[in-house]
Coordinates of C-alpha atoms in Angstrom, one line a residue:
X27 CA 107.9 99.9 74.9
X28 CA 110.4 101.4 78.0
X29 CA 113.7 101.9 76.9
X30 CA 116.5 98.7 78.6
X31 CA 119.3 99.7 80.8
X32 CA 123.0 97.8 80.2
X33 CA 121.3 94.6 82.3
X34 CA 118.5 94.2 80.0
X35 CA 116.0 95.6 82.1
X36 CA 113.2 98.1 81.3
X37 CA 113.5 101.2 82.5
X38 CA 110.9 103.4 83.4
X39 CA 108.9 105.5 80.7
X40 CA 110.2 108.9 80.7
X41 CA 108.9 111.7 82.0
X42 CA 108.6 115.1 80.4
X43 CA 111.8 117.1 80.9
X44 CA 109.6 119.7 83.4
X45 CA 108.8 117.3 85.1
X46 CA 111.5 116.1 87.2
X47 CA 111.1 112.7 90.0
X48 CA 110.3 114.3 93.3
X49 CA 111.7 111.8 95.9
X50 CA 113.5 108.5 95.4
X51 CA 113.3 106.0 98.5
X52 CA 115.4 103.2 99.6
X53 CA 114.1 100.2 100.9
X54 CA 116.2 98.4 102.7
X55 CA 115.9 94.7 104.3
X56 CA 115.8 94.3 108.3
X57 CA 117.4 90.7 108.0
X58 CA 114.3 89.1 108.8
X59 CA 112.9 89.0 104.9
X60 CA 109.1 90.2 106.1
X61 CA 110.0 93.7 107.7
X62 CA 111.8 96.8 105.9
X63 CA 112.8 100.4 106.0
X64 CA 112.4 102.6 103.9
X65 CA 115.2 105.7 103.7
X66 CA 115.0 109.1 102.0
X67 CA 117.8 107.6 99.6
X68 CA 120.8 105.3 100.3
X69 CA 121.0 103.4 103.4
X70 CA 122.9 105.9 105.2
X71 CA 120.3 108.5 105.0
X72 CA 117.4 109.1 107.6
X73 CA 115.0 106.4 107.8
X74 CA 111.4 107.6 107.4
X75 CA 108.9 104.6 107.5
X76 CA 109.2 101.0 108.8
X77 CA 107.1 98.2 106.7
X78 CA 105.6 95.2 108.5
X79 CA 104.4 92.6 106.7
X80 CA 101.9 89.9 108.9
X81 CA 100.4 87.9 106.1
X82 CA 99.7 84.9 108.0
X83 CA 98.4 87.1 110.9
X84 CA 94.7 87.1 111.5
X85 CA 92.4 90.4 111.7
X86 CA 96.0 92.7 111.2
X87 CA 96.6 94.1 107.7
X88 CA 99.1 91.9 105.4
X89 CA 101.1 95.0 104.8
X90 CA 101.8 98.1 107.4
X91 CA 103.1 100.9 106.9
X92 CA 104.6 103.0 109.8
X93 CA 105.9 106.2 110.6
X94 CA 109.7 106.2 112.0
X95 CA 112.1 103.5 112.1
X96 CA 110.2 100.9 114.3
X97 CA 107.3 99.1 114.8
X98 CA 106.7 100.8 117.3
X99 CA 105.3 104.1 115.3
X100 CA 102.3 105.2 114.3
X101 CA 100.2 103.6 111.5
X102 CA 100.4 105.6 108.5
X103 CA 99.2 103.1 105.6
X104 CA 97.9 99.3 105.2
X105 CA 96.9 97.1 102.8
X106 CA 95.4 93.8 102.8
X107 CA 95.5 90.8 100.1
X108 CA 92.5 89.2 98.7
X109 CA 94.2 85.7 97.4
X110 CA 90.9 84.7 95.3
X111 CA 90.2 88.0 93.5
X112 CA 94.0 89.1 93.3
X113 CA 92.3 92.4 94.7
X114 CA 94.0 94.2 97.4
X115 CA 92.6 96.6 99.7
X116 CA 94.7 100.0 100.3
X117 CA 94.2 102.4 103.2
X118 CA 96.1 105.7 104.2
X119 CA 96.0 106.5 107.9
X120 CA 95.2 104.0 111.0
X121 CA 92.7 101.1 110.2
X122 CA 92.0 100.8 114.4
X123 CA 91.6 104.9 114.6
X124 CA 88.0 104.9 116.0
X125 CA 87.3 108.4 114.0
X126 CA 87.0 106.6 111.5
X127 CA 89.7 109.0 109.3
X128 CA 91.4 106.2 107.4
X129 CA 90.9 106.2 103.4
X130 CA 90.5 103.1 101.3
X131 CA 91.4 102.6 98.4
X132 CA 90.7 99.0 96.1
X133 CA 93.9 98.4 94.1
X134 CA 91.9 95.9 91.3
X135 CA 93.6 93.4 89.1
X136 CA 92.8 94.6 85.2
X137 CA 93.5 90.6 83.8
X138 CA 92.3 87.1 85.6
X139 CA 95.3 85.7 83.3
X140 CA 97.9 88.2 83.4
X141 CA 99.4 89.8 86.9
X142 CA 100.7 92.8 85.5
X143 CA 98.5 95.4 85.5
X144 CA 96.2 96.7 88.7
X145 CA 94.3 99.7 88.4
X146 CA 93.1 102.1 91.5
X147 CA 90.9 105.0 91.7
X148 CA 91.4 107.7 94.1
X149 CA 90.3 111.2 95.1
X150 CA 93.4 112.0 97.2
X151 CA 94.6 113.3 93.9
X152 CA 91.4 115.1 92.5
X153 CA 91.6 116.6 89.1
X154 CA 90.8 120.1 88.8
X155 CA 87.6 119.0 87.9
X156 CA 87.1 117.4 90.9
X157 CA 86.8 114.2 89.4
X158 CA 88.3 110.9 90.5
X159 CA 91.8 110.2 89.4
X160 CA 92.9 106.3 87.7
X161 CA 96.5 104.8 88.0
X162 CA 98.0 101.7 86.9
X163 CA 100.6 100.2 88.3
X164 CA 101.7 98.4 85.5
X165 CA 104.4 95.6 85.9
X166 CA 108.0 95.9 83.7
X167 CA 109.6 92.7 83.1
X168 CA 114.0 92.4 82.1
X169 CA 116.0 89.6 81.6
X170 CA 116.6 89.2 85.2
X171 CA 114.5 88.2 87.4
X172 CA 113.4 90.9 89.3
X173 CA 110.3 92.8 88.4
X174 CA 110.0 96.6 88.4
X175 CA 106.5 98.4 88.2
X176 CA 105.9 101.5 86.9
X177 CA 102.5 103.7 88.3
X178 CA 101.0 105.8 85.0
X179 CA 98.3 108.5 85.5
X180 CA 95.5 106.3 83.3
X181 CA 94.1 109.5 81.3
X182 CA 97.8 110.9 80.6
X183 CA 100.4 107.6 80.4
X184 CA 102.5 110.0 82.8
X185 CA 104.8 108.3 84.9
X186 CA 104.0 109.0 88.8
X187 CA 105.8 106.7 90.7
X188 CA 108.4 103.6 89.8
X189 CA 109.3 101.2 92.0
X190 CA 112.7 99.3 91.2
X191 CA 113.8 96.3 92.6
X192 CA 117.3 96.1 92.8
X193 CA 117.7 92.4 93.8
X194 CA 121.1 91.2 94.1
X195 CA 122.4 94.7 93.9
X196 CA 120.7 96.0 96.7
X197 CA 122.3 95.9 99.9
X198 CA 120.9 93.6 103.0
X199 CA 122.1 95.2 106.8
X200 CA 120.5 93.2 109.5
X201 CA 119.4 95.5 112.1
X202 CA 118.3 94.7 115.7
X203 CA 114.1 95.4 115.7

């Protein structure tokens, strides 16, 4: 089990002390509730992708994410819901790039009962072996009720990436689009 903050909250399993987090992001609401940006840290720092979500669109991804602080950059990663299967398709680079250069990725749901844990296989991130790497992204639950989720290397538990959602602590800016 994670260790709980002050809140109640799980925090995210620690990482070895040589092994320090690389990059923490801020995401930051747009004041429209489907469209964000994300910042190299705290709101005041540069903004370095811009995330559009068109759910109810048809033939776009649900989720896009794009270079700069616009929609007006370039595509840079996507990923699409599959509402039966629970599935989601991921892809790095430009679905509509006619080279053909984009990755995908299937981001599976491991339970049909439970939502927290989705497992994805990539090469992006080839062992030295060359084989395949597995990640989890597993879902934390704390007393409030905001989830955070927590993505573990599946052969090593070590943490990789942790996304926390702040929720009422987080700060809202609308900004024109």
């Amino acid at each position: 089990m994670s260790p709980v903050d002050s809140d109640g909250d799980e925090q995210p399993p620690s990482s070895p002390a040589n092994e320090p987090i690389l990059k923490i992001y801020g995401v930051y609401n747009t004041g429209t509730r489907i469209k964000f940006r994300v910042h190299t840290g705290d709101y005041d720092s540069p903004c370095v992708y811009y995330v559009n979500s068109s759910t109810f669109t048809p033939g776009t991804p649900d989720v896009e994410l794009r270079a700069g602080d616009s929609q007006d950059g370039s595509v840079v990663a996507f990923g699409t819901f599959h509402s039966l299967s629970g599935n989601v398709t991921m892809g790095i680079g430009d679905p509509e790039d006619e080279s053909g250069h984009a990755i995908y990725v299937e981001l599976k749901k491991e339970s049909s009962l439970v939502h927290s844990d989705y497992v994805f296989e990539t090469d992006l991130t080839a062992s030295t072996d060359g084989k395949r790497v597995t990640y989890t992204w597993r879902r934390n639950i704390g007393k409030r009720l905001f989830a955070n989720y927590s993505c573990l290397d599946a052969a090593t538990g070590q943490l990789v990436a942790y996304f926390d959602r702040a929720g009422p602590k987080s700060r809202e800016k609308d900004v024109a689009d």
